[in-house]
Short mmCIF file of C-alpha atoms and ligand atoms in Angstrom, two decimals:
data_model
loop_
_atom_site.label_atom_id
_atom_site.label_comp_id
_atom_site.label_asym_id
_atom_site.label_seq_id
_atom_site.Cartn_x
_atom_site.Cartn_y
_atom_site.Cartn_z
CA ARG L 1 78.32 137.79 -35.98
CA ALA L 2 78.27 134.75 -34.19
CA ARG L 3 76.70 136.17 -31.01
CA GLU L 4 73.38 136.82 -32.47
CA LEU L 5 72.38 133.12 -33.15
CA GLY L 6 72.30 132.98 -29.60
CA GLY L 7 74.70 132.10 -26.32
CA GLY L 8 74.17 128.39 -26.75
CA HIS L 9 75.26 127.98 -30.32
CA TYR L 10 78.67 130.11 -29.21
CA GLN L 11 80.89 128.39 -29.75
CA PHE L 12 79.72 125.97 -32.78
CA TYR L 13 79.36 128.68 -35.35
CA THR L 14 83.15 130.12 -35.36
CA PRO L 15 83.97 132.12 -37.94
CA GLU L 16 86.34 129.15 -38.98
CA MET L 17 83.48 126.01 -38.74
CA ASN L 18 81.65 128.62 -41.16
CA SER L 19 84.50 128.19 -43.81
CA LYS L 20 85.24 124.86 -43.60
CA ALA L 21 81.41 124.07 -43.77
CA PHE L 22 80.96 126.14 -46.64
CA GLU L 23 84.38 124.54 -48.04
CA ARG L 24 82.29 121.25 -48.15
CA LEU L 25 79.37 122.34 -49.80
CA ALA L 26 81.40 123.63 -52.48
CA LEU L 27 83.43 120.50 -52.73
CA GLU L 28 79.95 118.63 -52.27
CA THR L 29 78.35 120.73 -55.61
CA ASP L 30 81.74 120.26 -57.73
CA LEU L 31 82.01 116.73 -57.27
CA ARG L 32 78.21 116.31 -58.43
CA LYS L 33 79.24 117.72 -61.73
CA ALA L 34 82.88 116.22 -61.73
CA LEU L 35 81.36 113.02 -63.75
CA ASP L 36 79.55 114.96 -66.25
CA ARG L 37 82.35 116.57 -66.57
CA GLN L 38 84.85 114.19 -66.51
CA GLU L 39 86.93 115.10 -64.19
CA PHE L 40 87.46 111.80 -62.47
CA VAL L 41 91.30 110.01 -63.86
CA LEU L 42 92.29 106.08 -62.52
CA TYR L 43 96.00 105.81 -61.85
CA TYR L 44 96.69 102.17 -60.84
CA GLN L 45 99.13 101.15 -59.13
CA PRO L 46 101.61 97.72 -59.29
CA LYS L 47 101.57 94.40 -57.50
CA VAL L 48 104.87 92.85 -57.18
CA ASP L 49 105.71 88.88 -56.96
CA MET L 50 108.09 89.08 -54.39
CA GLN L 51 110.01 85.99 -55.27
CA THR L 52 110.02 87.16 -59.00
CA GLY L 53 109.65 90.71 -58.81
CA GLN L 54 107.17 90.95 -61.65
CA ILE L 55 103.70 92.63 -61.59
CA VAL L 56 101.37 90.67 -61.26
CA GLY L 57 98.53 92.66 -61.01
CA MET L 58 97.49 96.76 -60.17
CA GLU L 59 94.87 98.27 -57.64
CA THR L 60 92.93 101.30 -59.32
CA LEU L 61 93.06 104.17 -57.10
CA ILE L 62 91.19 107.22 -57.98
CA ARG L 63 92.07 110.79 -58.69
CA TRP L 64 89.90 113.79 -58.75
CA GLU L 65 91.23 116.68 -61.65
CA HIS L 66 89.58 119.97 -59.70
CA PRO L 67 89.93 122.64 -62.44
CA ASP L 68 90.97 125.49 -59.42
CA LEU L 69 92.07 122.75 -57.03
CA GLY L 70 94.10 120.80 -58.98
CA THR L 71 94.39 117.10 -57.83
CA VAL L 72 92.01 116.01 -54.87
CA SER L 73 93.07 112.63 -53.28
CA PRO L 74 90.81 110.15 -52.22
CA ALA L 75 91.21 110.31 -48.86
CA GLU L 76 89.52 114.49 -49.50
CA PHE L 77 86.12 113.33 -51.78
CA ILE L 78 85.18 109.70 -50.91
CA SER L 79 83.55 109.95 -47.62
CA LEU L 80 81.92 113.60 -48.93
CA ALA L 81 80.52 110.59 -51.80
CA GLU L 82 79.83 108.15 -49.70
CA GLU L 83 77.60 110.77 -47.46
CA THR L 84 75.78 112.02 -50.23
CA GLY L 85 75.01 108.73 -52.40
CA LEU L 86 77.55 109.92 -55.16
CA ILE L 87 79.36 106.76 -54.70
CA ILE L 88 77.41 104.80 -56.42
CA PRO L 89 77.91 106.86 -59.93
CA ILE L 90 81.41 107.31 -58.82
CA GLY L 91 82.00 103.65 -57.99
CA GLU L 92 79.87 102.13 -60.75
CA TRP L 93 82.44 104.63 -63.09
CA VAL L 94 85.65 103.29 -61.79
CA LEU L 95 84.56 99.93 -62.08
CA HIS L 96 83.39 100.12 -65.19
CA THR L 97 86.24 102.26 -66.60
CA ALA L 98 89.14 99.69 -64.72
CA CYS L 99 87.62 97.14 -66.43
CA LYS L 100 87.47 98.34 -69.65
CA GLN L 101 91.16 99.48 -69.41
CA ASN L 102 92.71 95.55 -68.70
CA LYS L 103 90.88 94.70 -71.57
CA ALA L 104 92.48 96.99 -73.77
CA TRP L 105 95.73 95.46 -72.31
CA GLN L 106 95.07 91.95 -72.58
CA GLN L 107 94.20 92.93 -76.02
CA ALA L 108 97.01 94.91 -76.64
CA GLY L 109 98.81 92.24 -75.57
CA PHE L 110 100.23 92.75 -72.35
CA SER L 111 100.09 89.43 -70.75
CA PRO L 112 96.87 88.95 -68.24
CA LEU L 113 97.26 91.14 -65.20
CA ARG L 114 94.11 91.19 -62.39
CA VAL L 115 93.06 94.70 -61.89
CA ALA L 116 91.63 95.56 -58.41
CA VAL L 117 88.85 97.47 -57.47
CA ASN L 118 88.10 99.15 -54.27
CA LEU L 119 84.46 98.87 -52.85
CA SER L 120 83.04 101.70 -50.34
CA ALA L 121 80.80 101.04 -47.79
CA ARG L 122 77.71 101.92 -49.77
CA GLN L 123 78.85 100.45 -52.37
CA PHE L 124 79.12 97.51 -50.73
CA ARG L 125 75.51 97.28 -48.90
CA GLN L 126 73.52 98.50 -52.55
CA THR L 127 71.53 95.37 -53.18
CA ASP L 128 72.54 95.45 -57.11
CA LEU L 129 75.94 95.26 -56.20
CA VAL L 130 76.06 91.79 -58.23
CA ALA L 131 73.92 92.28 -60.33
CA THR L 132 76.37 96.01 -61.08
CA VAL L 133 79.48 93.58 -61.24
CA ALA L 134 78.08 91.22 -63.49
CA ARG L 135 76.55 93.79 -65.83
CA VAL L 136 80.11 95.32 -65.97
CA LEU L 137 81.60 92.31 -66.62
CA HIS L 138 79.63 91.94 -69.55
CA GLU L 139 80.12 94.91 -71.03
CA THR L 140 83.75 95.34 -71.07
CA GLY L 141 84.74 91.56 -71.95
CA LEU L 142 86.83 91.48 -68.79
CA ASP L 143 87.07 87.43 -67.84
CA PRO L 144 85.91 87.72 -64.25
CA GLU L 145 89.14 86.40 -62.96
CA TYR L 146 91.08 89.41 -63.94
CA LEU L 147 89.48 90.79 -61.88
CA GLU L 148 89.53 91.33 -57.19
CA LEU L 149 87.34 93.62 -55.30
CA GLU L 150 88.48 94.86 -52.81
CA ILE L 151 86.93 95.29 -49.47
CA THR L 152 87.83 96.54 -45.62
CA GLU L 153 87.13 94.58 -42.36
CA SER L 154 85.10 96.52 -40.98
CA ILE L 155 82.35 96.86 -44.22
CA ALA L 156 82.58 93.30 -44.32
CA LEU L 157 81.58 92.74 -40.76
CA GLU L 158 79.07 95.28 -40.57
CA ASN L 159 76.28 92.64 -41.84
CA ALA L 160 77.93 89.24 -41.69
CA ASP L 161 75.41 87.43 -42.65
CA ARG L 162 74.68 89.33 -45.81
CA THR L 163 78.57 89.65 -46.60
CA ILE L 164 78.69 86.03 -46.77
CA ALA L 165 75.99 85.85 -49.31
CA THR L 166 77.61 89.09 -51.11
CA LEU L 167 81.18 87.25 -51.18
CA ASN L 168 79.61 84.05 -52.10
CA GLU L 169 77.69 85.32 -55.32
CA LEU L 170 80.58 87.09 -56.39
CA ARG L 171 82.49 83.78 -56.37
CA THR L 172 80.03 82.92 -58.26
CA LEU L 173 80.62 84.88 -61.48
CA GLY L 174 84.30 84.20 -60.56
CA VAL L 175 85.70 87.85 -59.26
CA ARG L 176 88.22 87.82 -56.35
CA ILE L 177 87.69 89.28 -53.72
CA SER L 178 90.69 91.18 -50.74
CA ILE L 179 89.82 92.38 -47.52
CA ASP L 180 91.96 95.19 -47.34
CA ASP L 181 93.54 97.60 -44.45
CA PHE L 182 93.64 94.30 -42.73
CA GLY L 183 94.52 94.10 -39.01
CA THR L 184 93.37 97.81 -38.30
CA GLY L 185 89.21 96.58 -38.13
CA TYR L 186 89.54 95.45 -34.56
CA SER L 187 87.79 92.67 -35.50
CA SER L 188 87.84 88.93 -34.18
CA LEU L 189 89.51 86.73 -36.59
CA SER L 190 87.09 84.67 -36.40
CA TYR L 191 84.74 85.82 -40.13
CA LEU L 192 88.04 84.74 -41.66
CA LYS L 193 87.43 81.12 -42.06
CA LYS L 194 83.70 82.10 -42.79
CA PHE L 195 84.09 84.00 -45.50
CA PRO L 196 85.09 83.13 -49.04
CA ILE L 197 87.99 85.41 -50.02
CA ASP L 198 90.97 85.19 -51.10
CA THR L 199 93.54 87.58 -50.04
CA LEU L 200 94.72 89.82 -47.30
CA LYS L 201 96.83 92.83 -47.21
CA ILE L 202 98.42 94.21 -44.55
CA ASP L 203 97.54 98.31 -43.38
CA ARG L 204 100.87 100.32 -44.32
CA SER L 205 100.87 101.03 -40.98
CA PHE L 206 101.94 97.42 -39.93
CA VAL L 207 104.97 98.00 -42.91
CA ARG L 208 105.71 101.79 -42.09
CA GLU L 209 108.27 100.17 -39.02
CA ILE L 210 108.51 97.13 -39.86
CA ASP L 211 112.28 97.60 -39.38
CA THR L 212 112.12 98.85 -36.49
CA ASN L 213 109.19 98.36 -34.00
CA LEU L 214 108.81 94.95 -33.19
CA SER L 215 105.39 94.63 -32.31
CA ASP L 216 105.39 95.37 -35.58
CA ALA L 217 107.80 93.26 -37.43
CA ALA L 218 105.66 89.95 -34.86
CA ILE L 219 102.21 91.32 -36.25
CA VAL L 220 103.49 91.62 -39.76
CA THR L 221 105.10 88.05 -39.80
CA ALA L 222 101.93 86.63 -37.97
CA ILE L 223 99.20 88.19 -40.32
CA ILE L 224 101.83 86.60 -43.22
CA THR L 225 101.64 83.09 -41.10
CA LEU L 226 97.83 83.16 -40.32
CA ALA L 227 96.92 84.08 -44.18
CA HIS L 228 99.04 80.95 -46.05
CA SER L 229 97.60 78.66 -43.07
CA LEU L 230 94.11 79.52 -44.55
CA ASN L 231 95.18 79.35 -47.91
CA LEU L 232 94.95 82.61 -48.79
CA LYS L 233 97.67 85.09 -50.45
CA VAL L 234 99.17 87.76 -48.84
CA VAL L 235 100.34 91.38 -50.11
CA ALA L 236 102.07 93.89 -48.04
CA GLU L 237 100.91 97.45 -48.88
CA GLY L 238 102.90 100.78 -48.62
CA VAL L 239 105.92 99.04 -49.25
CA GLU L 240 108.69 102.11 -49.14
CA THR L 241 112.09 101.01 -48.32
CA PRO L 242 115.03 97.96 -49.73
CA VAL L 243 114.88 96.53 -45.69
CA GLN L 244 110.88 96.63 -46.01
CA GLN L 245 110.55 94.26 -48.83
CA ALA L 246 113.39 92.06 -47.23
CA PHE L 247 111.96 91.23 -44.53
CA LEU L 248 108.52 90.70 -46.29
CA LEU L 249 110.55 88.26 -48.84
CA LYS L 250 112.58 86.59 -45.71
CA GLN L 251 108.91 86.10 -43.78
CA LYS L 252 107.23 85.05 -47.68
CA CYS L 253 104.92 87.05 -48.09
CA ASP L 254 103.61 87.09 -51.24
CA GLU L 255 102.86 90.26 -53.35
CA MET L 256 103.75 93.94 -52.56
CA GLN L 257 102.60 96.59 -53.14
CA GLY L 258 104.60 100.80 -52.39
CA TYR L 259 106.55 103.55 -53.23
CA LEU L 260 109.32 101.19 -53.63
CA PHE L 261 108.49 99.55 -56.11
CA SER L 262 106.18 102.50 -57.95
CA ARG L 263 103.35 105.28 -56.82
CA PRO L 264 100.11 105.09 -58.18
CA VAL L 265 100.32 106.08 -62.34
CA PRO L 266 98.47 107.51 -65.23
CA VAL L 267 97.51 104.57 -67.99
CA SER L 268 100.62 105.69 -70.45
CA SER L 269 103.07 105.13 -67.44
CA PHE L 270 101.58 101.89 -66.31
CA GLU L 271 102.00 100.33 -69.53
CA ARG L 272 105.86 100.87 -69.69
CA LEU L 273 105.91 99.56 -66.35
CA MET L 274 103.78 96.28 -67.48
CA ALA L 275 106.75 96.62 -70.70
CA ALA L 276 109.37 97.67 -68.56
CA SER L 277 108.07 94.40 -65.99
CA THR L 278 107.18 91.55 -68.82
CA LYS L 279 110.75 91.93 -70.85
CA GLY L 280 112.16 89.79 -67.90
CA GLY L 281 113.89 92.68 -66.06
CA SER L 282 113.35 93.06 -62.08
CA ALA L 283 112.20 96.60 -62.49
CA ASN L 284 112.51 96.36 -58.91
CA ASP L 285 115.78 96.38 -58.04
P1 C2E M 1 93.52 101.74 -49.74
O1 C2E M 1 92.75 100.70 -50.71
O2 C2E M 1 93.80 100.95 -49.05
O3 C2E M 1 95.00 102.67 -51.35
C1 C2E M 1 96.68 102.05 -50.62
C2 C2E M 1 96.43 103.89 -50.57
O4 C2E M 1 97.57 103.88 -50.23
C3 C2E M 1 96.48 104.92 -52.26
O5 C2E M 1 96.14 105.95 -51.56
C4 C2E M 1 97.68 104.19 -52.37
O6 C2E M 1 98.44 105.33 -53.02
C5 C2E M 1 98.81 104.66 -50.82
N1 C2E M 1 100.25 103.91 -51.42
C6 C2E M 1 100.64 103.01 -51.95
N2 C2E M 1 101.94 102.59 -51.75
C7 C2E M 1 102.13 103.21 -51.11
C8 C2E M 1 103.49 103.79 -49.82
O7 C2E M 1 104.56 102.86 -50.63
N3 C2E M 1 103.51 104.82 -49.46
C9 C2E M 1 102.78 105.29 -49.07
N4 C2E M 1 102.62 106.29 -48.18
N5 C2E M 1 101.22 105.51 -49.84
C10 C2E M 1 101.11 104.49 -50.60
P2 C2E M 1 95.43 107.26 -52.11
O8 C2E M 1 95.01 106.73 -53.88
O9 C2E M 1 95.60 108.40 -51.88
O10 C2E M 1 94.28 106.25 -51.95
C11 C2E M 1 93.64 106.08 -50.73
C12 C2E M 1 92.02 105.40 -49.90
O11 C2E M 1 91.08 105.53 -50.84
C13 C2E M 1 92.56 103.92 -50.44
O12 C2E M 1 93.31 103.37 -49.76
C14 C2E M 1 90.71 103.80 -50.58
O13 C2E M 1 90.29 103.59 -49.30
C15 C2E M 1 90.27 105.00 -51.71
N6 C2E M 1 90.04 104.74 -52.83
C16 C2E M 1 90.82 104.94 -53.81
N7 C2E M 1 90.29 104.65 -54.81
C17 C2E M 1 89.03 104.87 -54.52
C18 C2E M 1 88.42 103.96 -55.63
O14 C2E M 1 88.14 104.43 -57.07
N8 C2E M 1 86.88 103.89 -54.93
C19 C2E M 1 86.57 103.66 -53.37
N9 C2E M 1 85.27 103.21 -53.24
N10 C2E M 1 87.40 104.03 -52.71
C20 C2E M 1 88.46 104.21 -53.20
MG1 MG M 2 92.97 99.50 -51.98
MG1 MG M 3 94.83 98.98 -48.70
MG1 MG M 4 94.57 101.90 -46.42
#
């Protein structure tokens, strides 16, 4: 079949590619309808204070409950949403839903926690980002100090001057800023002193072998020291074992997030975690 297209295209037009392209197109078609059909769900993963073991915040992580495919992870559709621009309405839905949920939890009497929302490159570049965030905070009634936005280094460094302006405006609103997946962006460190940020999140790839790989251990220790000397908070992602936890505690990492404490969970499970955490129980032992 491919040969009919002419020799030059032969290797680019295999049946396998054809089905990949078709799958992608089908996914895109479904993604366009997913918001209207209310197929997205937000999961929340606790961020835990290393010293006290209490929940001090959470990260919002989107899931797509696809009618045929089951749960689709963001790794499989966020880049497609980026390319098609669908990330803009999806991202606004995430922001709105997370802020509304957090406000509802506060009104239900849970002790106030900060909710983190991930921003993709295209969202961060939107000229009306700051206005959107301000509007969502107003609509949901969430106090800005309880919202944190996570952006990656590569997003932040795309246009450093504009980033500084945007971050300053977000800061003026009272919103916190985290640098996500810190250490994976192959960037210079000089931006850290120019960008108004609050937190560094150490990428999971450095945490994974913290106890066996000396380089990873050294990098994590250096990131913690760097963050603290710049008056930034530091959070470790992907903490899965007590040995990793012990290492991070010893190095004075502020907070951790990972399967050791909890996977990302739906609203009702997160409420159980919060109830257990604020009772003073050390839910992490
Ligand atoms: P991220 O922001 O770095 O989120 C952390 C990812 O690590 C999540 O994957 C989380 O489930 C996973 N994780 C947390 N703890 C552990 C652990 O102990 N072990 C392991 N192996 N993994 C752990 P998830 O939920 O699949 O999300 C992947 C990425 O998709 C996120 O990376 C973020 O970049 C993006 N994403 C998720 N939700 C949203 C969203 O609402 N908007 C945007 N723009 N991006 C999102
Ligand atoms: Mg994140
Ligand atoms: Mg991350
Ligand atoms: Mg990550």
